[in-house]
Coordinates of C-alpha atoms in Angstrom, one line a residue:
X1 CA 0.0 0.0 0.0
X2 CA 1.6 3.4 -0.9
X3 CA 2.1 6.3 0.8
X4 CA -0.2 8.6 -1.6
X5 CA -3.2 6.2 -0.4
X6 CA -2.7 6.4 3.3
X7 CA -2.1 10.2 2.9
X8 CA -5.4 10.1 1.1
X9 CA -6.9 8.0 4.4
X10 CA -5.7 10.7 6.3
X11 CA -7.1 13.5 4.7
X12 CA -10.2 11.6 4.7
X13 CA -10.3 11.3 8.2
X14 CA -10.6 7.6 8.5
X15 CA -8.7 5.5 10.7
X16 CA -6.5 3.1 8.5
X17 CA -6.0 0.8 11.1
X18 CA -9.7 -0.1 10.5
X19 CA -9.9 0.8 6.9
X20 CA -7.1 -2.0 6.0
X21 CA -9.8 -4.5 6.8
X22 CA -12.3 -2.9 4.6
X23 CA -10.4 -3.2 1.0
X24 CA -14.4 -2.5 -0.8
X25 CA -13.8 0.6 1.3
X26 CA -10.9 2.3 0.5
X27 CA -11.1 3.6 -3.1
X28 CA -14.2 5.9 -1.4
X29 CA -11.7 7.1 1.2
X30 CA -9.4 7.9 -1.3
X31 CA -11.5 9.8 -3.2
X32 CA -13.3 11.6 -0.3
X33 CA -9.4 12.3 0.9
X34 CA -7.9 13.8 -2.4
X35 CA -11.0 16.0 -2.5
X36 CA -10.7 17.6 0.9
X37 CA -7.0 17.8 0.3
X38 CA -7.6 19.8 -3.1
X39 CA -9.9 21.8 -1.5
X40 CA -7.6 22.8 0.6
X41 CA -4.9 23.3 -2.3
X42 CA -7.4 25.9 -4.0
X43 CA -7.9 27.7 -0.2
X44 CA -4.1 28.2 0.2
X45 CA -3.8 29.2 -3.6
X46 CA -6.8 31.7 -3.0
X47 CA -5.4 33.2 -0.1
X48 CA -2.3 33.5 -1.2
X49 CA -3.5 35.8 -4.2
X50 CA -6.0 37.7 -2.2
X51 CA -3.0 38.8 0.6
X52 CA -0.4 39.2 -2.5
X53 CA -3.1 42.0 -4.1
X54 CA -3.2 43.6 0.0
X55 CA 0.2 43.3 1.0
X56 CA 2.0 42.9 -2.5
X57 CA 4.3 40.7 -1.0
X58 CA 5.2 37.0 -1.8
X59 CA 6.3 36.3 1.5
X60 CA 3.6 37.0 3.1
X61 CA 1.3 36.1 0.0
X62 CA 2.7 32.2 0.6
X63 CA 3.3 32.3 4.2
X64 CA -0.6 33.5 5.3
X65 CA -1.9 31.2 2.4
X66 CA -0.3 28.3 4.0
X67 CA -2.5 28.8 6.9
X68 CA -5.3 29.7 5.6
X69 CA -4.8 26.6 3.5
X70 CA -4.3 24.2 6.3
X71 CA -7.1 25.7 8.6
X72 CA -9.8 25.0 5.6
X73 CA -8.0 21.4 5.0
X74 CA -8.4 20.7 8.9
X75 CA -11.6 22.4 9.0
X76 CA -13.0 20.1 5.7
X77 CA -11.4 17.2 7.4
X78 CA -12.8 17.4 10.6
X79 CA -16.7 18.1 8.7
X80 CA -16.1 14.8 7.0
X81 CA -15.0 12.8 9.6
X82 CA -17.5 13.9 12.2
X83 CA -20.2 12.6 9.8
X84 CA -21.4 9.0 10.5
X85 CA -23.4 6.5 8.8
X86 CA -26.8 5.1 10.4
X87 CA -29.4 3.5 9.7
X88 CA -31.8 6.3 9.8
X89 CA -31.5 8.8 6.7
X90 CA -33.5 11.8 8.4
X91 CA -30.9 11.7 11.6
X92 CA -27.7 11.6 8.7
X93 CA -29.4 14.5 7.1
X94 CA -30.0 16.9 10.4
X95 CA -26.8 16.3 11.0
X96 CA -25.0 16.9 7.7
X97 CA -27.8 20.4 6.8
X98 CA -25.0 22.6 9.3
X99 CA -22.0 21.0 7.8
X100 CA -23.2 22.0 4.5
X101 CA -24.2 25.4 5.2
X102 CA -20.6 25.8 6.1
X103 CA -19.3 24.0 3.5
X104 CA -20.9 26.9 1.1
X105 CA -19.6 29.5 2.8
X106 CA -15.9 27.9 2.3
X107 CA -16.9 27.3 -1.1
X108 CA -18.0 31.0 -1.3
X109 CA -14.8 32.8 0.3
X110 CA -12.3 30.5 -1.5
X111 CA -13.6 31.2 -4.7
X112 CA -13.9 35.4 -4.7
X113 CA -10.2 35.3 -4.5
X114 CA -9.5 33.1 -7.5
X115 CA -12.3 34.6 -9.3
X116 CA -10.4 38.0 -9.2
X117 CA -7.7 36.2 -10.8
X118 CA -9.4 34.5 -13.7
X119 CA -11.0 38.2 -14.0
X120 CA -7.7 40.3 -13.8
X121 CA -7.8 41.6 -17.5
X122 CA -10.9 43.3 -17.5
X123 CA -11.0 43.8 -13.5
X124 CA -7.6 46.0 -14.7
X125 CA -9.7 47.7 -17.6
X126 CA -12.0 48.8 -15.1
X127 CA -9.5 50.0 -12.5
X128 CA -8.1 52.1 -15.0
X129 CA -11.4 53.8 -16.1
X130 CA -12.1 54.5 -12.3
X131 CA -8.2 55.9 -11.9
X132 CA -8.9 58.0 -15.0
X133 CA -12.4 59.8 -13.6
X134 CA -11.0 59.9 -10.4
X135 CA -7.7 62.3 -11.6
X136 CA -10.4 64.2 -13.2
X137 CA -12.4 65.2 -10.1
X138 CA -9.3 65.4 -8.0
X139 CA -8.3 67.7 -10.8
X140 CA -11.5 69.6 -10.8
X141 CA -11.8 70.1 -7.0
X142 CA -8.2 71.8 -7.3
X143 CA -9.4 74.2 -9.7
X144 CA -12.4 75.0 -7.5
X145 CA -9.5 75.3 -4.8
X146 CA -7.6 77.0 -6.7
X147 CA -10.3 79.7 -8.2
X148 CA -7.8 82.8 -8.0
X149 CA -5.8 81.6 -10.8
X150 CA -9.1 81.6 -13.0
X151 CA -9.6 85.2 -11.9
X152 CA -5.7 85.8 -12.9
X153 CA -6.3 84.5 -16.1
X154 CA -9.1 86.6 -16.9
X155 CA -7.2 89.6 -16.0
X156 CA -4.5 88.1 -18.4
X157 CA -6.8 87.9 -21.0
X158 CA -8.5 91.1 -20.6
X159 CA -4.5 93.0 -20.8
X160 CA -4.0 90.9 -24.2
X161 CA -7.8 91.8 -25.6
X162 CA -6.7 95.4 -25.1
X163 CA -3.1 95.1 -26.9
X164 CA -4.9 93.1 -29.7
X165 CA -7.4 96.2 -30.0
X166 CA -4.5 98.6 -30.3
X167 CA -3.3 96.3 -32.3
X168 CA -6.1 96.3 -34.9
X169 CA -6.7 100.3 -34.9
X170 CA -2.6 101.0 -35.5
X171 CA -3.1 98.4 -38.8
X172 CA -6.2 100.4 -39.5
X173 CA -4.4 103.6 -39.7
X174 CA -1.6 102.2 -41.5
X175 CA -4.2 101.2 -43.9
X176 CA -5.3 104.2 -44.8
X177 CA -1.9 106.0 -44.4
X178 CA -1.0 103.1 -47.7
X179 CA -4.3 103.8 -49.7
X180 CA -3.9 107.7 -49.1
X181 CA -0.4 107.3 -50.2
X182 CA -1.2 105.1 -53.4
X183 CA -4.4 107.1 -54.1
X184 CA -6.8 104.7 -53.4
X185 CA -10.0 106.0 -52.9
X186 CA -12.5 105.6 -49.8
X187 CA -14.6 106.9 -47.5
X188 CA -11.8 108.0 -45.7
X189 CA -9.2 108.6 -48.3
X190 CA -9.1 111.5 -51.0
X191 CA -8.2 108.9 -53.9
X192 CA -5.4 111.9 -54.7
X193 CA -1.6 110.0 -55.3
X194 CA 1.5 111.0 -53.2
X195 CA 2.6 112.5 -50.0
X196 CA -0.1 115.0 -49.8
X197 CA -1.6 116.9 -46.7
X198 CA -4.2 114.3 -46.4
X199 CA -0.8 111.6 -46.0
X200 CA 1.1 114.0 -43.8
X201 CA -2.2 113.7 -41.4
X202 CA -2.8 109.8 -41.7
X203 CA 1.0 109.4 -41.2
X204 CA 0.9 111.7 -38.2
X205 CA -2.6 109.6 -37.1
X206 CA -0.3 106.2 -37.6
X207 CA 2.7 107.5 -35.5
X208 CA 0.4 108.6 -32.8
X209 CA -1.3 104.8 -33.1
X210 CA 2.2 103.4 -32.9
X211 CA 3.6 105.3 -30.2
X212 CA 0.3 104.3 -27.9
X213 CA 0.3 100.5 -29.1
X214 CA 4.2 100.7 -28.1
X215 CA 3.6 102.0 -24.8
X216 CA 0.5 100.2 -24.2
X217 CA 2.3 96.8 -24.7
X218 CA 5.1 98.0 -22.5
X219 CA 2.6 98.7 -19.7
X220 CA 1.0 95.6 -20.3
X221 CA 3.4 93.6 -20.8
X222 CA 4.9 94.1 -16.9
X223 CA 1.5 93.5 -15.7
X224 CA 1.4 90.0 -17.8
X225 CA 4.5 89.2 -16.1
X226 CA 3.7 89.5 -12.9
X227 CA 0.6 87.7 -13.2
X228 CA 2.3 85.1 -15.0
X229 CA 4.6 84.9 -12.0
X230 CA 1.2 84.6 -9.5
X231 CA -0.1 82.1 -12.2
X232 CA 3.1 79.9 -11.6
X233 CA 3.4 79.9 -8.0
X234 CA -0.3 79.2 -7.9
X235 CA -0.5 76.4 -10.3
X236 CA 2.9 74.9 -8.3
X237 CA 0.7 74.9 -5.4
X238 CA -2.1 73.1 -7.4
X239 CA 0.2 70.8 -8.8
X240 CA 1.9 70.0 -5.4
X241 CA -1.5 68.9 -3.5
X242 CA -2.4 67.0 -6.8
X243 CA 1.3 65.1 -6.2
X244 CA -0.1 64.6 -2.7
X245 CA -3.4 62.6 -4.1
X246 CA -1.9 60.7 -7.2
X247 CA -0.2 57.7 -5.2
X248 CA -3.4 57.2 -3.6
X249 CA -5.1 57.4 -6.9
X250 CA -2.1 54.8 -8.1
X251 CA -2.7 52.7 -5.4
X252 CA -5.9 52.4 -6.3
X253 CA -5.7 48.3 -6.9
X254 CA -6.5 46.5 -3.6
X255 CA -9.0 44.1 -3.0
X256 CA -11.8 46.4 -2.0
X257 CA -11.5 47.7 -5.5
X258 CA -11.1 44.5 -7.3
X259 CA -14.3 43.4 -5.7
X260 CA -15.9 46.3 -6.2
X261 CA -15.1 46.4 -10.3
X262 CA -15.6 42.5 -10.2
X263 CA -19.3 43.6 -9.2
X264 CA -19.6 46.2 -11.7
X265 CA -18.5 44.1 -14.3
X266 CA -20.7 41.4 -13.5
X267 CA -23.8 44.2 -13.3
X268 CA -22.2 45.4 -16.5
X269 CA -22.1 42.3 -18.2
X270 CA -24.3 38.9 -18.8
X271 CA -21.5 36.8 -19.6
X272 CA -19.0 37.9 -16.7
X273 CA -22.4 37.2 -13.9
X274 CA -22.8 34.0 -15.0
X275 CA -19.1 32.7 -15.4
X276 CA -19.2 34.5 -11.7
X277 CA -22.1 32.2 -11.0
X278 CA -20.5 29.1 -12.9
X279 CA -17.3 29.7 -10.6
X280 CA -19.0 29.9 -7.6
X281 CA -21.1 27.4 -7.9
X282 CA -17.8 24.7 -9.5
X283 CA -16.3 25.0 -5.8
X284 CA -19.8 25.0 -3.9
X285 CA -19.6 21.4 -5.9
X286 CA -15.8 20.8 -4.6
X287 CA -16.4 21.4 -1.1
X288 CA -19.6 19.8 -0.8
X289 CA -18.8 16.6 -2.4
X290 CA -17.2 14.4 0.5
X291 CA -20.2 15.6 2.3
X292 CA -23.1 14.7 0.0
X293 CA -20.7 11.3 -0.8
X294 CA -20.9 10.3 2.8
X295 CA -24.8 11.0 2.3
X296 CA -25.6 8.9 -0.6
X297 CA -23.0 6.1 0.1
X298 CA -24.7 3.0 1.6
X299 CA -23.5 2.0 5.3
X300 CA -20.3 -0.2 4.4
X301 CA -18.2 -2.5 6.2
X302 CA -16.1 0.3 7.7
X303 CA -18.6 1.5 9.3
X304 CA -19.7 -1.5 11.1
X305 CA -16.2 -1.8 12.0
X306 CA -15.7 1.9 13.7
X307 CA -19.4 1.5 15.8
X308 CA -18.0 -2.1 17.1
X309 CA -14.9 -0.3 17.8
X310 CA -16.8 2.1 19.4
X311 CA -18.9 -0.4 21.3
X312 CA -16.2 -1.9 22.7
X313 CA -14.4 1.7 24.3
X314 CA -17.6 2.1 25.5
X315 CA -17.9 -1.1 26.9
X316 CA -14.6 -0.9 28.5
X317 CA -15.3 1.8 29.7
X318 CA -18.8 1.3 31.6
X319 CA -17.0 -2.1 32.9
X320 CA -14.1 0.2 34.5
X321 CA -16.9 2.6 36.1
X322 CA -18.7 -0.3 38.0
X323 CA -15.6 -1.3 39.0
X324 CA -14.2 1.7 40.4
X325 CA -17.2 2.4 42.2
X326 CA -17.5 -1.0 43.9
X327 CA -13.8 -1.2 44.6
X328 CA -14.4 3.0 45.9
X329 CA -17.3 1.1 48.3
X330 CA -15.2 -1.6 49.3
X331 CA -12.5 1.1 50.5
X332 CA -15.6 3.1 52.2
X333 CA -16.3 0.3 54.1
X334 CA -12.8 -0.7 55.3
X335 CA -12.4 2.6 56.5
X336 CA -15.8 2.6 58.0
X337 CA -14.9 -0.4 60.0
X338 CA -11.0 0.0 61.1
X339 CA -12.8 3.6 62.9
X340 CA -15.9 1.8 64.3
X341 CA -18.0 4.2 61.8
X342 CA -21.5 3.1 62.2
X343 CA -23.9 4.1 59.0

């Protein structure tokens, strides 16, 4: 007999000494072994992911999803093992509905890990559209924060509206300094060629024009800068407390959030809630299996075996009580007579 099959007894939580008698029992040991020891496998691998997405580390990824691993493999073990076979199927079932309650909620918190993995790609997707609208609010709230540069801007652009309007009347008068010049005519032009008296006042009009634009942009032009300089220590400040909020944004990835997007997606999407439900319901299957097998599997040999082993402890034992009480009397009434103890 190998060592794989007694491991197998083990994990099944029969007692080989017994079972070795049985040989139509032991392929169902087996089986109910390598399931609760498989179930456990999944539990430690589930962990394991869940604590690497928390602490994103492997140590402590493999070292808690050892644990966890054996806890659910002792935990399976022991729900299997306490379950006996009688002859009355109503008693089997009372006692097997709270082992299977439990049993689902295993099944339940060992798969949500493992579903997150199978999920990751579009679990990722959707971390990345949340990251995206939340930089945008954090952005906006900044600017709502930050309102005076808006107010600097419009100042900004209220100095440059100005120079562009001083802008357009010097090209204006230059205009009509060139068609007064030429002889073009217009409303405002005589139509007569050459440097005339009408010239001489459109080229005095256009220096006057220049000279303001010039002096204008000067003026302006120190103002701009030192609202440019406000505009850049402001927006420093707005980018410094956005610095403060991005890793949090970043480290937006644990498993609150994966389970939250898992449940958006699955509200999203048909397909992803029922491969949610399909997964769930594959290791509900796995770790109520040994349980229902026990259910549905005819009292066998082993059984008869464990209640005679049983009988006999207890018969033992009931023989050893009468037997300590009647030596205990016989004592009593030795002692009763050496000190002339009358009842």
């Amino acid at each position: 007999m190998n060592k794989i099959t007694k491991f197998f007894w083990f994990c099944s939580g029969a007692y080989a000494p017994l079972l070795t008698k049985t040989p139509t029992e032991t392929h169902k040991y087996v089986g109910i072994g390598g399931t609760v020891f498989f179930t456990g496998l999944l539990a430690a691998i589930s962990a394991g992911y869940a604590l690497y997405t928390v602490f994103e580390s492997p140590w402590y990824a493999i070292g808690f999803g050892l644990v966890w691993g054996l806890m659910i493999f002792n935990l399976d073990r022991f729900i299997v093992a306490s379950m006996r076979k009688r002859n009355n199927a109503w008693a089997e079932w009372k006692m097997a509905i709270p082992r299977l309650v439990f049993a689902v909620l295993l099944a339940i918190v060992i798969s949500r890990p493992l579903e997150l993995k199978i999920f990751e790609r579009e679990i990722n997707r959707k971390l990345d559209e949340k990251k995206t609208a939340m930089i945008a609010q954090s952005k906006e709230a900044l600017k709502a924060g930050f309102s005076e540069i808006n107010g600097l801007e419009a100042k900004k652009d209220s100095l440059k509206s100005e120079v562009a309007a001083a802008t357009a009347f010097r090209d204006k008068v230059q205009q009509e300094y060139d068609f007064e010049r030429f002889g073009t005519k217009t409303n405002g032009t005589s139509g007569i060629v050459g440097l005339g008296s009408n010239a001489k006042k459109k080229e005095q009009q256009l220096d006057v024009a220049q000279k303001d634009l010039e002096a204008l942009r000067a003026g302006h032009q120190v103002r701009m800068d030192t609202l440019d300089s406000e505009i850049k220590k402001l927006t420093a400040l707005r980018q410094a407390e956005f610095d403060k909020i991005q890793p949090n944004i970043d480290g937006f990835d644990g498993l609150a959030a994966r389970l939250d997007a898992l449940e958006v997606l699955t509200k999203e999407s048909n397909a992803m809630f029922w491969a949610n439900i399909m997964i769930m319901l594959l290791f509900v299957a796995v770790e109520t299996a040994p349980i229902f097998v026990k259910l549905i599997s005819p009292r066998g040999p082993y059984d008869e075996l464990l209640d005679l082993a049983e009988l006999r402890v207890q018969v033992y034992a009931n023989e050893q009580t009468v037997k300590t009480r009647e030596k205990s009397d016989q004592n009593i009434q030795v002692f009763r007579t050496a000190n002339g103890v009358r009842v």
